[in-house]
C-alpha positions as a printed Julia matrix, in Angstrom:
48×3 Matrix{Float64}:
  -9.66  -8.32  -18.91
 -10.48  -4.9   -18.15
 -12.16  -3.48  -15.24
 -16.05  -2.66  -16.45
 -15.42  -6.81  -16.8
 -14.6   -7.43  -12.88
 -16.87  -7.81  -10.4
 -17.33  -5.73   -7.19
 -15.36  -8.36   -4.82
 -12.72  -8.96   -7.76
 -12.1   -5.09   -8.17
 -11.98  -5.01   -4.34
  -9.67  -7.49   -4.0
  -7.41  -5.91   -6.7
  -7.53  -2.57   -5.59
  -5.97  -3.91   -1.99
  -3.65  -6.09   -3.84
  -3.04  -2.67   -5.88
  -2.78  -0.72   -2.35
  -0.56  -2.95   -0.56
   1.78  -3.08   -3.57
   1.84   0.64   -3.69
   2.95   0.67   -0.01
   5.26  -1.85    0.09
   6.64   0.02   -3.48
   6.74   3.48   -0.97
   8.5    1.5     2.31
  10.78   0.57   -0.03
  12.48   3.78   -1.63
  11.88   5.73    2.35
  14.34   2.87    3.35
  16.64   3.48    1.0
  16.99   7.38    2.18
  16.96   5.89    5.91
  13.49   5.58    6.94
  11.79   2.63    8.54
   8.59   2.49    9.11
   6.47   0.6    11.3
   4.01  -1.81    9.79
   0.73  -0.46   11.66
   2.31   3.13   12.02
  -0.49   5.45   10.93
   1.15   8.82    9.07
  -0.32  10.83   12.31
   1.13   8.68   14.63
   4.5    9.62   16.75
   7.1    7.24   17.44
   9.06   8.18   19.76
């Protein structure tokens, strides 16, 4: 199935799933280096 055959709603849902997968993969890679991320923390947030 190509992306062109998906409805806008299906493309949006797929984008959310892919984004979640990318965020999780990044979290795992960072955790391997001892960096812990809060689930709701933004990139510009200071957690100190």
